[in-house]
Coordinates of C-alpha atoms and ligand atoms in Angstrom, one line a residue:
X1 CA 90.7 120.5 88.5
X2 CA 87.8 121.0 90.9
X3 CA 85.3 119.2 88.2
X4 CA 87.8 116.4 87.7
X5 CA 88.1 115.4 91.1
X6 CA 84.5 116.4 91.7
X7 CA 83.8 113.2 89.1
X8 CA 86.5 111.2 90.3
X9 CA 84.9 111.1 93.8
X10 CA 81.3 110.2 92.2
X11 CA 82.8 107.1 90.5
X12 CA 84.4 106.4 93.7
X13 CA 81.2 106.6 95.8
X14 CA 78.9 104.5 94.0
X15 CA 81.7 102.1 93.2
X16 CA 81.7 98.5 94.7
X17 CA 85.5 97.4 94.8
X18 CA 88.2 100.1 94.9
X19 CA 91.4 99.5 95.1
X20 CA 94.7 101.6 94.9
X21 CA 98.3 100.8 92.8
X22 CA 101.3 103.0 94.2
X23 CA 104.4 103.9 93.8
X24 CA 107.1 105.7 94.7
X25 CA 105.5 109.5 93.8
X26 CA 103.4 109.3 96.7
X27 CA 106.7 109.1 99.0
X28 CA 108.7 112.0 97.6
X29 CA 106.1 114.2 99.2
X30 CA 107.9 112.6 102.2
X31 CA 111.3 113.1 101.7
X32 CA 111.8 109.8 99.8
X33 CA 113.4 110.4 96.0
X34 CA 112.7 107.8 93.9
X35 CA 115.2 105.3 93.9
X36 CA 115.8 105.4 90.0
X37 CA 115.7 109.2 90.0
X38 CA 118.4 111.7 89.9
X39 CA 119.8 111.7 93.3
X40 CA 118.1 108.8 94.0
X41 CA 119.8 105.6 95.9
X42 CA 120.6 104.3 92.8
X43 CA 122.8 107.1 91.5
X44 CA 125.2 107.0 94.2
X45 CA 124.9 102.6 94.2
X46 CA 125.3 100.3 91.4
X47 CA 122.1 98.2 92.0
X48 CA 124.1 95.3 89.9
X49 CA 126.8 95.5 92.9
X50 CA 124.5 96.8 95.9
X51 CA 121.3 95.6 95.4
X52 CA 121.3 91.8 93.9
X53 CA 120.5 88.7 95.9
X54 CA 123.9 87.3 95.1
X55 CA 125.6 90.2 96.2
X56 CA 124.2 90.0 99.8
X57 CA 124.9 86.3 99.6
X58 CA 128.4 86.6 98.6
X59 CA 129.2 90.3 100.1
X60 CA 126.8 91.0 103.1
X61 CA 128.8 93.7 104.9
X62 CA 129.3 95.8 101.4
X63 CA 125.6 95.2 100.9
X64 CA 124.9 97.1 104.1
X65 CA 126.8 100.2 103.2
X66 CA 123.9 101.1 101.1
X67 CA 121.3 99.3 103.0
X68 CA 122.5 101.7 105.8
X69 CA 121.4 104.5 103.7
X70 CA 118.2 102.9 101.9
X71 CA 117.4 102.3 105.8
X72 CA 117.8 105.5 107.2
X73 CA 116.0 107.4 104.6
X74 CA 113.0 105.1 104.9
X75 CA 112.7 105.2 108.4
X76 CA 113.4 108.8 109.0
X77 CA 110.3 109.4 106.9
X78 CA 106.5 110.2 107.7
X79 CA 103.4 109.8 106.1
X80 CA 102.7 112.8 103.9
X81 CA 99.0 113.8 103.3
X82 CA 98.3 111.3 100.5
X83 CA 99.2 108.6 102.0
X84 CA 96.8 109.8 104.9
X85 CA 93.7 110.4 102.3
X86 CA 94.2 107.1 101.1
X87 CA 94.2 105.7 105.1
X88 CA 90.8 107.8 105.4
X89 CA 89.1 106.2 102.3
X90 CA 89.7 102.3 103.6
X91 CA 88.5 103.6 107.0
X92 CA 85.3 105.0 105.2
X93 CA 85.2 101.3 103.3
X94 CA 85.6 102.7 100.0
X95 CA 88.5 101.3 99.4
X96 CA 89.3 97.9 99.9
X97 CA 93.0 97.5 99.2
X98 CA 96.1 99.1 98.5
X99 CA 98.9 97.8 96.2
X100 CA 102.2 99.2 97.0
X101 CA 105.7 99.5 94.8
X102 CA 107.3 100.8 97.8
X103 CA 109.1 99.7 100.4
X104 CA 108.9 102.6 103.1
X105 CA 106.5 101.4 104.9
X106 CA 104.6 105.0 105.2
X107 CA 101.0 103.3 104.0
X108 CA 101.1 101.1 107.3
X109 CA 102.1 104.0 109.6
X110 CA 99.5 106.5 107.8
X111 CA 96.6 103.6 109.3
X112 CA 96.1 101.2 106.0
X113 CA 95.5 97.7 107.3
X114 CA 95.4 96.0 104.0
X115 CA 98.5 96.4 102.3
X116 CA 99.6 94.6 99.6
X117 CA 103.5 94.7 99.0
X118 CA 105.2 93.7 95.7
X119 CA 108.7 94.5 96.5
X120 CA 108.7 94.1 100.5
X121 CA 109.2 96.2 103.4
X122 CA 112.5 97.6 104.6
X123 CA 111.1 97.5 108.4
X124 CA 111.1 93.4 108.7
X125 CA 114.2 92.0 108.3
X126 CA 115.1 88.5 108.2
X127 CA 118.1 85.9 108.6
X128 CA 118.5 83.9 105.3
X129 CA 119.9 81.3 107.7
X130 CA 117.5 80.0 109.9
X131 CA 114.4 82.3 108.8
X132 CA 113.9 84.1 111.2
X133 CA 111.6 87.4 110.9
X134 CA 111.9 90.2 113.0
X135 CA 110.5 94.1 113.3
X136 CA 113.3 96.7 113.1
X137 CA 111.1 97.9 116.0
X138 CA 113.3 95.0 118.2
X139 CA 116.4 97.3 117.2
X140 CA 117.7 100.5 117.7
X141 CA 117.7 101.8 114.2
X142 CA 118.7 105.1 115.1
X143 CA 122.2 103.3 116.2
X144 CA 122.4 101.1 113.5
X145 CA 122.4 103.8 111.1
X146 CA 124.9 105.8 113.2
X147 CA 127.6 103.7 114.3
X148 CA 127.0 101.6 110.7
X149 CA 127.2 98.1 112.1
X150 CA 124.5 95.7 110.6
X151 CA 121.9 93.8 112.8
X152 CA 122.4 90.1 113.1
X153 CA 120.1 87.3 113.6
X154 CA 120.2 86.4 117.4
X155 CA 120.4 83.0 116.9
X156 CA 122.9 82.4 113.7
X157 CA 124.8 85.8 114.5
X158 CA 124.3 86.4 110.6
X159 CA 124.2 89.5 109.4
X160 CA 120.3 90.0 108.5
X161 CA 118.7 91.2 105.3
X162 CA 115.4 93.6 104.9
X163 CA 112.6 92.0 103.4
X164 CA 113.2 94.4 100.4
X165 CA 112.8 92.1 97.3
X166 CA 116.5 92.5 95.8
X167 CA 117.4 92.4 92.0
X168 CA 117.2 88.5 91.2
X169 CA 114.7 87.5 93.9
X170 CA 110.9 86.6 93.0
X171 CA 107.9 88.9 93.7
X172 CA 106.6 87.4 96.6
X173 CA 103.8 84.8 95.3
X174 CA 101.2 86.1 97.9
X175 CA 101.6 89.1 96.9
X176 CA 101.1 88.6 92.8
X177 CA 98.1 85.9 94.0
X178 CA 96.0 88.4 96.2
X179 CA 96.7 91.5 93.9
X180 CA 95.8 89.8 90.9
X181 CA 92.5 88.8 92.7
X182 CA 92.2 92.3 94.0
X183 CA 92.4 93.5 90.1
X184 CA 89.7 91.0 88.6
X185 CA 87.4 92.0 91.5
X186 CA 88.0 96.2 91.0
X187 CA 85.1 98.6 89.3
X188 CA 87.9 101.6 89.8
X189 CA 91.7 101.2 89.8
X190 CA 93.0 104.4 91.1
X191 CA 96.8 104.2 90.0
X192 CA 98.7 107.0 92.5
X193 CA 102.3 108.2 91.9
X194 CA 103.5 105.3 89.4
X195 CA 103.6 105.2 85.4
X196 CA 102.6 101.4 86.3
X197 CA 104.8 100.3 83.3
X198 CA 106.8 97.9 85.6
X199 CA 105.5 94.1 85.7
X200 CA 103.6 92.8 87.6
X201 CA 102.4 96.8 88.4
X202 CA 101.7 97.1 85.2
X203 CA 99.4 94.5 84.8
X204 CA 96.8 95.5 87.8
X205 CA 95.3 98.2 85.5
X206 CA 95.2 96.1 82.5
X207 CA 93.7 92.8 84.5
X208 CA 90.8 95.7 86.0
X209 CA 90.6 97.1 82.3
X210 CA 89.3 94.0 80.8
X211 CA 86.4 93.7 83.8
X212 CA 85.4 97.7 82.6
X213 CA 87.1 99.1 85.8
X214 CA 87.2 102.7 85.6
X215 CA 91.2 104.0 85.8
X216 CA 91.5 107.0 87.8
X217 CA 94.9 108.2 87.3
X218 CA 96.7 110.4 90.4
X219 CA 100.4 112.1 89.0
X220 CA 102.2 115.1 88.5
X221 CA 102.6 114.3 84.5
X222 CA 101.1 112.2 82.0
X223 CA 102.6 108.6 82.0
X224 CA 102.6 105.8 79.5
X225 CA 99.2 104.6 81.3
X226 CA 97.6 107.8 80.5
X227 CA 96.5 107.5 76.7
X228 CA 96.5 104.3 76.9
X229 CA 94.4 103.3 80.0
X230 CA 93.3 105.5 82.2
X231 CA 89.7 107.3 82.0
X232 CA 90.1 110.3 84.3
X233 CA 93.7 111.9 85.0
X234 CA 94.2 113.6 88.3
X235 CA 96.8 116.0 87.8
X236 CA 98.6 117.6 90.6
X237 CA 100.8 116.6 93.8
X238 CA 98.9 113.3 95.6
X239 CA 100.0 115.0 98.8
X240 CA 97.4 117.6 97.6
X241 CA 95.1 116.1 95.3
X242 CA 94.5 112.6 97.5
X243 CA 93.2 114.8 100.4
X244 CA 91.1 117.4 98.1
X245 CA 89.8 114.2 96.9
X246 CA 88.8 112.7 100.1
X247 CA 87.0 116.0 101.1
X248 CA 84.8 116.0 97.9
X249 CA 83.7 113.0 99.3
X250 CA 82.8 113.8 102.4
X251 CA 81.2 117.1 101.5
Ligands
LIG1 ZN1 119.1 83.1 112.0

């Protein structure tokens, strides 16, 4: 393991453009199951009834009753190790980006400054009335969660909705735009807690593939990427292995 990360780091150092895809295996470190996983959010709601667009349009408050949960486990969280490695390299400029599946917000309250989000971030919310964005730092999320009443837009009294891209609402263009870019400009891909099989995910190792990136590959099992893709797999918990990385470099 020593002599894979040992040659991981190597690549990294006297690479040009690094950027990072992750998913949600870097959060479970922090408390944060995979929403698709067994006891994840999505075994106890019906995303077709809790989590589509129309279904906050038509059915706000029954929306809620699992955004109150999706909410609290989010924002209870920290930033495990991994995420604090990764925080650490863009500090040291070697890497330039990172590409997130998740919504937690953990990267941006480990210290990354460049994050790009695919599927939003459940600590802006907004009024799909008027617009309106605001930090869930302007409420008391503690309460929210507790006494179980939504926040609503100041100005439209409507109940507001997390930025979280819902089942039936577009990637946000910016986001597909500046990744895309990010993944034609890479020498190393380092793909962290995802199987990247998901679109558009999936296709930031593939874009990076076709310029010769180098795929370093950072989960607990072999995924669909792994055979197919990657060129050196980093086995192990990121919440270990990020941070063992990191010091390689240094040393
Ligand atoms: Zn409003």
């Amino acid at each position: 393991m020593d002599a894979t990360i040992a040659r991981a780091a190597d690549i990294i150092l006297s690479a040009k453009h690094v950027i990072a895809l992750t998913g949600a295996g870097i959060s479970t470190e922090s408390g944060i199951p995979d929403f698709r996983s067994r006891g994840g959010l999505w075994e106890r709601y019906d995303p077709s009834e809790y989590a589509t667009i129309d279904a906050f349009h038509e059915r706000p408050g029954k929306v809620w009753e699992m955004l109150f949960d999706m909410v609290g486990l989010t924002r209870s969280a920290r930033p495990n190790p991994g995420h604090a490695a990764l925080a650490e390299l863009e500090k040291m400029e070697l890497l330039k980006c990172i590409i997130t599946q998740n919504v937690d917000n953990l990267h941006q309250e480990a210290g990354s400054v460049n994050v790009i989000e695919y599927h939003g971030n459940v600590s802006r919310l907004e009024c799909l009335s008027c617009g309106t964005v605001y930090e869930d730092r302007e409420f008391d999320v503690a309460e929210i969660i507790k006494s179980r009443v939504p926040p609503v837009c100041g100005k439209c009294k409507v109940m507001l909705k997390p930025t979280v891209i819902f089942f039936g609402e577009m990637i946000p263009q910016e986001a597909t735009v500046r990744s895309q870019e990010a993944a034609r400009n890479a020498d190393v891909v380092m793909v962290i807690g995802t199987s990247a099989t998901v679109y558009p995910a999936a296709g930031i190792p593939l874009i990076a593939k076709q310029n010769n990136a180098v795929i370093i590959e950072f989960n607990i099992e072999e995924t669909g990427l792994t055979n197919y893709a990657t060129d050196i797999f980093v086995r192990g918990k990121t919440g270990t292995t990020l941070p063992d990385l990191v010091n390689m470099i240094k040393q």
